[in-house]
Short mmCIF file of C-alpha atoms in Angstrom, two decimals:
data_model
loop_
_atom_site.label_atom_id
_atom_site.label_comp_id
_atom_site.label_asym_id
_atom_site.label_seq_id
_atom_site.Cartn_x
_atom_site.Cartn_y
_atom_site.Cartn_z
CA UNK A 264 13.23 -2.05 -25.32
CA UNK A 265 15.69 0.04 -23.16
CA UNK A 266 17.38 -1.40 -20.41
CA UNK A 267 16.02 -0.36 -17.46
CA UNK A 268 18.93 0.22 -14.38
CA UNK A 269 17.47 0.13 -11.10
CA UNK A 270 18.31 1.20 -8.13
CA UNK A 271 17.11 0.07 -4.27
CA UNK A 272 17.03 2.32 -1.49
CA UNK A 273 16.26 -0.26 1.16
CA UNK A 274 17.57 -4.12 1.57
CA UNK A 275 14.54 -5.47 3.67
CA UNK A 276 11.67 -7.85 3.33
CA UNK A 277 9.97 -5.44 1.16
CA UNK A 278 12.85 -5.10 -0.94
CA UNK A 279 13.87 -8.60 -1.28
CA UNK A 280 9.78 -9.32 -2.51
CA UNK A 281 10.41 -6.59 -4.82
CA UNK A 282 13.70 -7.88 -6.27
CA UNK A 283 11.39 -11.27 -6.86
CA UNK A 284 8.84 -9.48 -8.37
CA UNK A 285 11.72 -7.75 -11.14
CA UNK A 286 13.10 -11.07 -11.81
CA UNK A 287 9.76 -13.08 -12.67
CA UNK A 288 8.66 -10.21 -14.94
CA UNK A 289 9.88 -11.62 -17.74
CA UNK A 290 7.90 -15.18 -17.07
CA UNK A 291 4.47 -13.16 -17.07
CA UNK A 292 4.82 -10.48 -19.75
CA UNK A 293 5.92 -11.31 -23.81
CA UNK A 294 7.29 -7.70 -23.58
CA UNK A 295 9.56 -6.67 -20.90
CA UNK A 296 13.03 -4.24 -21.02
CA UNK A 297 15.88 -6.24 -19.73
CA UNK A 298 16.49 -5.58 -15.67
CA UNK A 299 20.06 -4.58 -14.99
CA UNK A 300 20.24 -4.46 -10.82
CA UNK A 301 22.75 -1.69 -10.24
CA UNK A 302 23.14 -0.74 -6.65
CA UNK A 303 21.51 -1.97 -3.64
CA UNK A 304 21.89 0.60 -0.55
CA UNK A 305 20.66 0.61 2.96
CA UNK A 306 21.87 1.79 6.92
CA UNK A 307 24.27 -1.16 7.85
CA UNK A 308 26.73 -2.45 5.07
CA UNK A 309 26.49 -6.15 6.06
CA UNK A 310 22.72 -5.96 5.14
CA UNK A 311 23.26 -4.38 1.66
CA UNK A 312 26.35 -6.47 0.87
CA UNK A 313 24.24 -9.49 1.09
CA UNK A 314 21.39 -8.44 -0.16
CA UNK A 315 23.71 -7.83 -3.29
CA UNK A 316 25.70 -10.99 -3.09
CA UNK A 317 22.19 -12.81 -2.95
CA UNK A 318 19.89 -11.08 -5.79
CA UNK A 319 22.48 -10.05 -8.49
CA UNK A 320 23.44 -6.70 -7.28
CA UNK A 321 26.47 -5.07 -8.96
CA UNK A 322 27.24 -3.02 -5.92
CA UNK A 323 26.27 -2.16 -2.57
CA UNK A 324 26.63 0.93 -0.88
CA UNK A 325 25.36 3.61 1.44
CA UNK A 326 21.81 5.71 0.41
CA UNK A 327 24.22 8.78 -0.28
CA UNK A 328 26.52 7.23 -2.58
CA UNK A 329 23.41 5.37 -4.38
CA UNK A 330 21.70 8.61 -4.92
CA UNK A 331 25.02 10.54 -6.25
CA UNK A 332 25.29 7.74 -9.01
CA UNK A 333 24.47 8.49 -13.10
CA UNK A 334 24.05 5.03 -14.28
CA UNK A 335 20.69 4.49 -12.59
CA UNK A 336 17.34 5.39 -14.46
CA UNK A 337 14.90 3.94 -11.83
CA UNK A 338 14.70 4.00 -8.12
CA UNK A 339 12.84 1.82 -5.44
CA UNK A 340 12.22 3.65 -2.14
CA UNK A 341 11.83 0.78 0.91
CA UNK A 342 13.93 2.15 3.37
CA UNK A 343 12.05 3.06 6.77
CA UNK A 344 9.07 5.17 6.85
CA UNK A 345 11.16 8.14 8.40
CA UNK A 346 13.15 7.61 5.73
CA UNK A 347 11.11 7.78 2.49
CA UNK A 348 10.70 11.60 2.15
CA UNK A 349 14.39 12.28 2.41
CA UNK A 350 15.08 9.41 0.01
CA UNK A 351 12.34 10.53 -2.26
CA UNK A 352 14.08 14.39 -2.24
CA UNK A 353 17.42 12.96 -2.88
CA UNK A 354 16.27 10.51 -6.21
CA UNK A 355 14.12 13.28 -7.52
CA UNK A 356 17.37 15.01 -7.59
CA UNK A 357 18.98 12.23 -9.44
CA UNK A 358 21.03 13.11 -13.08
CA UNK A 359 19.01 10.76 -16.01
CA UNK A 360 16.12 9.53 -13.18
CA UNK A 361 13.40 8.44 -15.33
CA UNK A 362 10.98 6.49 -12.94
CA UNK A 363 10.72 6.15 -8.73
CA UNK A 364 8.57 3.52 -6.73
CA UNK A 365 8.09 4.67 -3.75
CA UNK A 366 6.68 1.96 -0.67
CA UNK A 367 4.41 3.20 1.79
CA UNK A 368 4.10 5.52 3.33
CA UNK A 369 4.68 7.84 1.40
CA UNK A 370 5.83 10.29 3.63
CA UNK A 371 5.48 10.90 7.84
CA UNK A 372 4.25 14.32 8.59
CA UNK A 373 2.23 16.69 7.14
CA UNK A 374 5.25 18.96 6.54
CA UNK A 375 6.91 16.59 4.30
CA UNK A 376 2.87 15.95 2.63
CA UNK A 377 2.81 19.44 2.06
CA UNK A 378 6.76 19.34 0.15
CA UNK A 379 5.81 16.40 -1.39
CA UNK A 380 3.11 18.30 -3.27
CA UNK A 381 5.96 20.64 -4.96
CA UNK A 382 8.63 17.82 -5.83
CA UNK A 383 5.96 16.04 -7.23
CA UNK A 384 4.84 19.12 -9.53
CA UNK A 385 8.79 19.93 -10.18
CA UNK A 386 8.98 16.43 -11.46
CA UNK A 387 5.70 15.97 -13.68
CA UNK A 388 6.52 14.92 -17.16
CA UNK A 389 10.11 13.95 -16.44
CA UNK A 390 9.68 11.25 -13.72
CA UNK A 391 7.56 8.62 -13.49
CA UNK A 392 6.08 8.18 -9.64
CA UNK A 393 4.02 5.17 -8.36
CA UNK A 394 2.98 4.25 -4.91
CA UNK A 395 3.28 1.27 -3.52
CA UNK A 396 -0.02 -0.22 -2.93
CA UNK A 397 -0.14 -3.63 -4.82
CA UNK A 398 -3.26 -4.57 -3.35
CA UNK A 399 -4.72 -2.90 -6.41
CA UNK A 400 -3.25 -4.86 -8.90
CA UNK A 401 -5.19 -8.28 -7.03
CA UNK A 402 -6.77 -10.09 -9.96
CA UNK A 403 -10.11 -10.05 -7.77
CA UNK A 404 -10.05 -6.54 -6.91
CA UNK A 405 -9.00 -5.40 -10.18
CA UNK A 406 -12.50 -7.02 -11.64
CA UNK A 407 -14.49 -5.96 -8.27
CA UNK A 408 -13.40 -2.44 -9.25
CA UNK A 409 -14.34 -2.57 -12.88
CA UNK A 410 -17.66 -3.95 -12.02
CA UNK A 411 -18.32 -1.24 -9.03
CA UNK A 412 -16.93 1.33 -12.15
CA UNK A 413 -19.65 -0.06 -14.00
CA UNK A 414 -22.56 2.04 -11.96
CA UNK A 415 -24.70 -1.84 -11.86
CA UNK A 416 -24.85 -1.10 -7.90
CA UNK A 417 -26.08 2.29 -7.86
CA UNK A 418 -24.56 4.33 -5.53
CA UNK A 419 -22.72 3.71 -2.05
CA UNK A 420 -24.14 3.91 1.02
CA UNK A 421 -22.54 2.10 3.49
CA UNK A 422 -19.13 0.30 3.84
CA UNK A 423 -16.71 -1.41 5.81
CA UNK A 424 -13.20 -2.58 5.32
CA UNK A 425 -10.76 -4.59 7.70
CA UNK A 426 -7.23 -5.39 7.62
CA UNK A 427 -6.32 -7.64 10.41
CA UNK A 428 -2.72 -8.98 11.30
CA UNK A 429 -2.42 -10.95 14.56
CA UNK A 430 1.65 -11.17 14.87
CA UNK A 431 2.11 -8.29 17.18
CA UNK A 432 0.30 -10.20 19.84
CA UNK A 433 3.89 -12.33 20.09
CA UNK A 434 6.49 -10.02 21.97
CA UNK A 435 9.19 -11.94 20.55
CA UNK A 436 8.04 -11.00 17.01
CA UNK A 437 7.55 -6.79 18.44
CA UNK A 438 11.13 -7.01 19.70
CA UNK A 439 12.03 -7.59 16.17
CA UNK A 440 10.10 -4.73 14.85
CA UNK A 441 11.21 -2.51 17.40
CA UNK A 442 11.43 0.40 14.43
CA UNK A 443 8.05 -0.24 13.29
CA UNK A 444 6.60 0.53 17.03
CA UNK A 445 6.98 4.33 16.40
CA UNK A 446 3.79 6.71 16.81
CA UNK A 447 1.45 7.47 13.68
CA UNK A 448 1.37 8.73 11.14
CA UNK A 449 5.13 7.40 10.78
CA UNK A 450 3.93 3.77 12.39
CA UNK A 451 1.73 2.29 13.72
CA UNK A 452 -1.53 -0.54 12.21
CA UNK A 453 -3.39 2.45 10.35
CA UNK A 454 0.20 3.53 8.67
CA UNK A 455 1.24 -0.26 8.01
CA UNK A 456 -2.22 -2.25 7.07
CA UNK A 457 -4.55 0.25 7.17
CA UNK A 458 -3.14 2.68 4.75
CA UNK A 459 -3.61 -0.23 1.90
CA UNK A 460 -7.28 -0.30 3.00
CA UNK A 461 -7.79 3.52 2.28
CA UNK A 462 -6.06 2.98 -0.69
CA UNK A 463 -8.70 0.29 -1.55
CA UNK A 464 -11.43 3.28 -0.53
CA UNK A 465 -10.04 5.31 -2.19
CA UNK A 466 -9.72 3.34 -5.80
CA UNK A 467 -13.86 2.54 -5.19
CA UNK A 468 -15.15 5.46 -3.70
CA UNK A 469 -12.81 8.25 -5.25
CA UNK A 470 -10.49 11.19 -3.06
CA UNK A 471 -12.71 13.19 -0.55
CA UNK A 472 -13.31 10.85 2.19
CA UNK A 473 -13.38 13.09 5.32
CA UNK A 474 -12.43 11.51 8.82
CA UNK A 475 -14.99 11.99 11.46
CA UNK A 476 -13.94 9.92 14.43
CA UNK A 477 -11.27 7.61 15.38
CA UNK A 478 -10.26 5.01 18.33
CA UNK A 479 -7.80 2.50 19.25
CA UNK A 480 -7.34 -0.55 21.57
CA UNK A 481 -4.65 -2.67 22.69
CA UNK A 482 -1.68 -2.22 24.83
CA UNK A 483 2.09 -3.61 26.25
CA UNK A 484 4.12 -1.90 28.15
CA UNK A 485 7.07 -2.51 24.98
CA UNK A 486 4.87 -0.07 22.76
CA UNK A 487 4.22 3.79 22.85
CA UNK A 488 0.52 4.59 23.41
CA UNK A 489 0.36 6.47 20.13
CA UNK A 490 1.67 3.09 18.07
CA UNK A 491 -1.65 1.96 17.24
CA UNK A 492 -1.97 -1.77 17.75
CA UNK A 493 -5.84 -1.74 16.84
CA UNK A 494 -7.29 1.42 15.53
CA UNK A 495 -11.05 2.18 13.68
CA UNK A 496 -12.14 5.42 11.84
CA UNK A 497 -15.12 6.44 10.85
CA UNK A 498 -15.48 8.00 7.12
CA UNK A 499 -17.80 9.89 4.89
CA UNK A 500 -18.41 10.54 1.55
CA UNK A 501 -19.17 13.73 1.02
CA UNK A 502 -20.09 13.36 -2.52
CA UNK A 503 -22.36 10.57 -2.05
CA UNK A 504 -23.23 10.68 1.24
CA UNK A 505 -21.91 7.46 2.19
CA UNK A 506 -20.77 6.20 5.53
CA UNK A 507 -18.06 3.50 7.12
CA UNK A 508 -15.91 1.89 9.02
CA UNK A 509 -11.98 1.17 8.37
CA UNK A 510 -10.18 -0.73 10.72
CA UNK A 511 -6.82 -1.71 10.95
CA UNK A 512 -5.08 -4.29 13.61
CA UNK A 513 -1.85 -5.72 14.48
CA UNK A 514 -3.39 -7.74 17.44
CA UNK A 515 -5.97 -9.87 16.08
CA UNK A 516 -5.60 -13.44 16.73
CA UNK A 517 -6.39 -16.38 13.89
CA UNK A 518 -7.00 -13.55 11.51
CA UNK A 519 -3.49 -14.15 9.33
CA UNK A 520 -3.50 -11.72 6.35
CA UNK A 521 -7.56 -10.69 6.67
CA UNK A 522 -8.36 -7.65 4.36
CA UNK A 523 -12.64 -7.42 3.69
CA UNK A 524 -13.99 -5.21 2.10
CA UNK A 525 -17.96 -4.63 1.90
CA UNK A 526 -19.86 -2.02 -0.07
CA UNK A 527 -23.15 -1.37 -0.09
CA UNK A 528 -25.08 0.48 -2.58
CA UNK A 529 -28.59 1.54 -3.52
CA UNK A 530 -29.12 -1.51 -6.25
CA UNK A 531 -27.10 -4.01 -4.19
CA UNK A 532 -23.40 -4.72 -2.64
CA UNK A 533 -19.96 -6.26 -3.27
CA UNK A 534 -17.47 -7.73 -1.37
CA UNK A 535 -14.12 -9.08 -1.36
CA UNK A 536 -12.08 -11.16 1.00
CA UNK A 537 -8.27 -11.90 1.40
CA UNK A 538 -9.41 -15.79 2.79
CA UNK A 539 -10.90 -16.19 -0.92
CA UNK A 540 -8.95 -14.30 -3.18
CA UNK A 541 -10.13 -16.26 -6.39
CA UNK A 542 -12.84 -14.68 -6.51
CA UNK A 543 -15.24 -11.19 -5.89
CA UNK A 544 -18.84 -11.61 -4.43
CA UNK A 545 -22.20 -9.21 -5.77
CA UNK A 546 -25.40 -8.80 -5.07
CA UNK A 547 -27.91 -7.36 -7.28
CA UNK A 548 -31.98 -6.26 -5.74
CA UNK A 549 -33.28 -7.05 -8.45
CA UNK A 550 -32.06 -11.22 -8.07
CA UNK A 551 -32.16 -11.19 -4.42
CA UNK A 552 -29.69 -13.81 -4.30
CA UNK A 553 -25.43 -13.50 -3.81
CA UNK A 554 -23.23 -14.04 -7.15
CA UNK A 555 -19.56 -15.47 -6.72
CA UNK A 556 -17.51 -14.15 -9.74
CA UNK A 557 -14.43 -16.30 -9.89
CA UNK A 558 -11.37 -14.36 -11.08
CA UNK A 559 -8.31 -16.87 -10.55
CA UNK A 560 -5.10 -14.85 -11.59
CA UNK A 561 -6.25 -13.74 -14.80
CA UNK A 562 -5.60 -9.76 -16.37
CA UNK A 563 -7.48 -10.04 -19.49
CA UNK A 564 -5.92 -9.50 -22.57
CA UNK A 565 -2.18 -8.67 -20.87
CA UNK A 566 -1.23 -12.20 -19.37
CA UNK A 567 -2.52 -15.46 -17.96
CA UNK A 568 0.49 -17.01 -17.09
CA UNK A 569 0.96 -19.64 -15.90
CA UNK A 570 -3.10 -19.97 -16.33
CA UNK A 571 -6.05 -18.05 -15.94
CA UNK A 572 -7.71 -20.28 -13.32
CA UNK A 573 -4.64 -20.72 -11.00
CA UNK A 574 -5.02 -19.05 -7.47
CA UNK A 575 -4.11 -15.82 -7.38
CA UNK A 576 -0.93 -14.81 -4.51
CA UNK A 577 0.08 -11.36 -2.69
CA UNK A 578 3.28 -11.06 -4.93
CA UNK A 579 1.21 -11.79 -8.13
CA UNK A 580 -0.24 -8.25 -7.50
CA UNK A 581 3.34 -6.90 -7.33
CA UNK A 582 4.81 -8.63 -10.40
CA UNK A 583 1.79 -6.71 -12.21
CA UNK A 584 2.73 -3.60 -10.47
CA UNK A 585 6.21 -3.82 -11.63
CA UNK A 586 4.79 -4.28 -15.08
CA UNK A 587 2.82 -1.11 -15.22
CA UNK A 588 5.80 1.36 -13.69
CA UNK A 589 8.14 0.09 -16.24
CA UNK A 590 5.61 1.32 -18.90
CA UNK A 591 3.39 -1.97 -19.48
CA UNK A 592 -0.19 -0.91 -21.17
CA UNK A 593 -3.46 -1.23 -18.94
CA UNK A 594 -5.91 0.78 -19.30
CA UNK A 595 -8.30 -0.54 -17.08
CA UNK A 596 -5.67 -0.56 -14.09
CA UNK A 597 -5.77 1.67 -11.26
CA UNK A 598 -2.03 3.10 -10.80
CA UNK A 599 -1.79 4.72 -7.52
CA UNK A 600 -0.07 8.04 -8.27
CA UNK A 601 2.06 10.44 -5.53
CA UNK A 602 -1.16 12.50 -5.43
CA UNK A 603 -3.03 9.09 -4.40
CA UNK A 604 -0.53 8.20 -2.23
CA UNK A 605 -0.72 11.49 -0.42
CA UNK A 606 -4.69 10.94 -0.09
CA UNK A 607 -3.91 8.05 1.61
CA UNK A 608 -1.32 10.01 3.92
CA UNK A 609 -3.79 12.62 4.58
CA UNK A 610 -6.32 10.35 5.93
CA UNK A 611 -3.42 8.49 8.00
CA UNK A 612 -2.07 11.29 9.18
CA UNK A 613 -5.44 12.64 10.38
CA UNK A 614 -6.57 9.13 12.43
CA UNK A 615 -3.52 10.17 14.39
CA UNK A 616 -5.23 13.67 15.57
CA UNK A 617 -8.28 12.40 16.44
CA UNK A 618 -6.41 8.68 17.90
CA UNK A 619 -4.61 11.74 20.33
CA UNK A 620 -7.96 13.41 20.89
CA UNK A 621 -9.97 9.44 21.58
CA UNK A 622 -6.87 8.84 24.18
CA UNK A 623 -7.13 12.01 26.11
CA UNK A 624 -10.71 11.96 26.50
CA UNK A 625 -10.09 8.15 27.55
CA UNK A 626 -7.78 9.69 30.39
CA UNK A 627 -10.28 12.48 31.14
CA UNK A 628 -13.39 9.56 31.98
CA UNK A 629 -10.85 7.65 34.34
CA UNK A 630 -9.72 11.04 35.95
CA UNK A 631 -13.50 11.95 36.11
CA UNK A 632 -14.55 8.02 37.45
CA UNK A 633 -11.47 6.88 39.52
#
C-alpha cells in the first residue's frame, strides 16, 4: 500500500483523539498503508508546535502554509466550526489531495451549505470526503442498523433520540469553552451533540426528515440566548409518516455521555443506549417479550481485535472510521458522505429558525402576561 501523508487542520481535543485513532490502526486492521504525519497547523503556534513535538509531527505551521504544501495527500479538518468551510475551500484546492475528513459541522450557514454543494460536485471522483460522525461506526449501532435494514420491524412510527451532556452546568468548565458558546447553527447543544443524533436519524430513517417545531431551555448570564444549552425538535417522516423527538443538552446533570435512541415500528421496536454500549435491544409482536443482542466490539469478518466480546469504547468507533476513509472494505458500513453531512446541517441549521421563532413568542407571552 501507498503511504498515506496527512495533514491536520486543527491541534485540539478532537485532533489529538484523531491522531490516536491513526496510530492504533495498524493494531486493528492486517492491512493498513503506512501513516506519515506531515504537518500539524492551527491559530496559535505554541499549540501546533506541541501538538507536533507530542504525536510525531514533522512540522507545524499556520492553516495557510499547511494548505499551500504538495507533499500532503490527505487532510483532517478540526479547526473551529467557523472555521471548517474556509478550511474545507482551501484543501479542496490542494495540488495531489486525494482524501479530506472533515469534523462536524460541516459548515455554519446556509450560504456556505449551499457552496458546499458545488465544491463537493467539483471534487467528485478526485477526492475522497467523509464526515465526521463516528457514532456510526459503534459496534452496537452498526448491528442495530443492519437489523432495522433488515425490514423485521416493519415500518417506523414513532421515535425518540437523546444526547445529554451535563458539563456546561459548571461555569468554570463554560469559561473554557468560551468559543463553543456561539449561536446555532455555528454552536450551540443541537450543533455539538445533537447533530450526531440526526446523523443517527438519518442512517435509520433515511434523508427527508422535515422539522416541525423546536424549543430550548436553560440559561446564564455567560451565554448568548441563541447558544442552545437544552434544545428539542420535533421531526417527521414524510415518507413513512413517522413522528419524534430529538433532543440535545449541555445541562443535564448525572447524564455523562447519554445518547438513546428508540424506534418504534409497526412489528415491534429497537433501542440503543450509550450506558450499555455492548449491546442493541429488539422487540418483536409476535414474542411479546424484549431481546438483548450483545455486540461487544466485534465488525464481522474485518477485525476483532483485541476480541470480539471486549466492551466496545467511543474511540473504537473512530479507529474504524479511520479505516474506511483510508480505503478499508465494508460493505455493510454506513459512511457519512458531504451530502450526509449537509442533511445533518440542514436540519441544524433549521432548529435555529424555529429556536428564534420559540424565543420570541416566549417574549411575546411575558409581554402579553407581565
Amino acid at each position: 500500500m501507498d503511504q498515506v501523508n496527512i495533514g491536520f487542520l486543527g491541534a485540539g481535543g478532537i485532533a489529538r483523539a484523531h491522531a490516536y485513532a491513526l496510530k492504533a490502526l495498524a493494531f486493528y486492521y492486517p492491512e493498513t498503508p503506512a501513516i506519515g504525519l506531515v504537518s500539524v497547523a492551527s491559530a496559535r503556534p505554541e499549540s501546533r508546535e506541541a501538538f507536533a513535538t507530542r504525536f510525531g509531527f514533522s512540522h507545524a505551521e499556520s492553516p495557510e502554509a499547511l494548505t499551500s504544501r504538495t507533499d500532503i495527500d490527505t487532510v483532517f479538518i478540526m479547526g473551529p466550526n467557523h472555521t471548517h468551510f474556509g478550511h474545507f475551500r482551501a484543501a479542496l484546492a490542494m495540488k495531489g489531495i486525494r482524501r479530506i475528513y472533515l469534523e462536524k459541522p460541516v459548515c455554519s450557514s446556509q450560504e456556505e451549505e449551499v457552496a458546499m454543494v458545488g465544491l463537493a460536485a467539483s471534487a467528485r471522483g478526485r477526492v475522497d470526503i467523509q464526515v465526521g460522525f463516528q457514532y456510526l461506526q459503534t459496534p452496537a449501532v452498526r448491528e442495530a442498523l443492519a437489523f432495522w435494514k433488515s425490514g423485521i420491524l416493519g415500518k417506523p412510527v414513532h421515535f425518540d433520540l437523546k444526547y445529554y451532556h451535563g458539563d456546561y452546568l459548571r461555569k468554570s468548565y463554560r469559561e473554557k469553552r468560551v468559543t463553543r458558546l456561539t449561536p446555532a447553527p455555528d454552536g450551540g447543544a443541537m450543533a455539538d451533540l445533537g447533530s450526531h443524533g440526526l446523523s443517527l436519524l438519518i442512517a435509520f430513517l433515511g434523508n427527508g426528515l422535515q422539522m416541525v417545531h423546536a424549543l430550548q431551555a436553560g440559561t446564564f448570564p455567560d451565554v448568548p440566548a441563541g447558544s442552545d444549552l437544552f434544545s428539542s425538535v420535533a421531526l417527521t417522516d414524510p415518507m413513512t409518516g413517522a413522528a419524534g423527538h430529538l433532543s440535545a443538552s449541555r445541562i443535564t446533570a448525572g447524564s455523562g455521555d447519554l445518547v438513546l435512541l428508540e424506534i418504534f415500528a409497526e412489528k415491534g421496536a429497537l433501542r440503543f443506549s450509550s450506558q450499555n454500549p455492548d449491546y442493541f435491544e429488539y422487540f418483536l409482536e409476535e414474542q411479546e417479550h424484549w431481546v438483548r443482542q450483545p455486540v461487544g466490539s466485534h465488525y464481522r469478518g474485518i477485525t476483532a481485535f483485541p476480541s470480539g466480546h471486549v466492551p466496545a469504547g467511543w474511540l473504537r468507533s473512530m479507529v474504524h472510521a479511520h479505516y474506511l476513509f483510508l480505503g478499508g472494505s465494508d460493505p455493510a458500513a454506513f459512511v457519512p458522505t458531504l451530502t450526509h453531512g449537509l442533511e445533518v446541517q440542514r436540519l441544524v441549521r433549521e432548529t435555529a429558525f424555529h429556536l428564534t421563532r420559540y424565543r420570541e413568542q416566549i417574549l411575546q407571552i411575558k409581554k402579553n402576561h407581565p
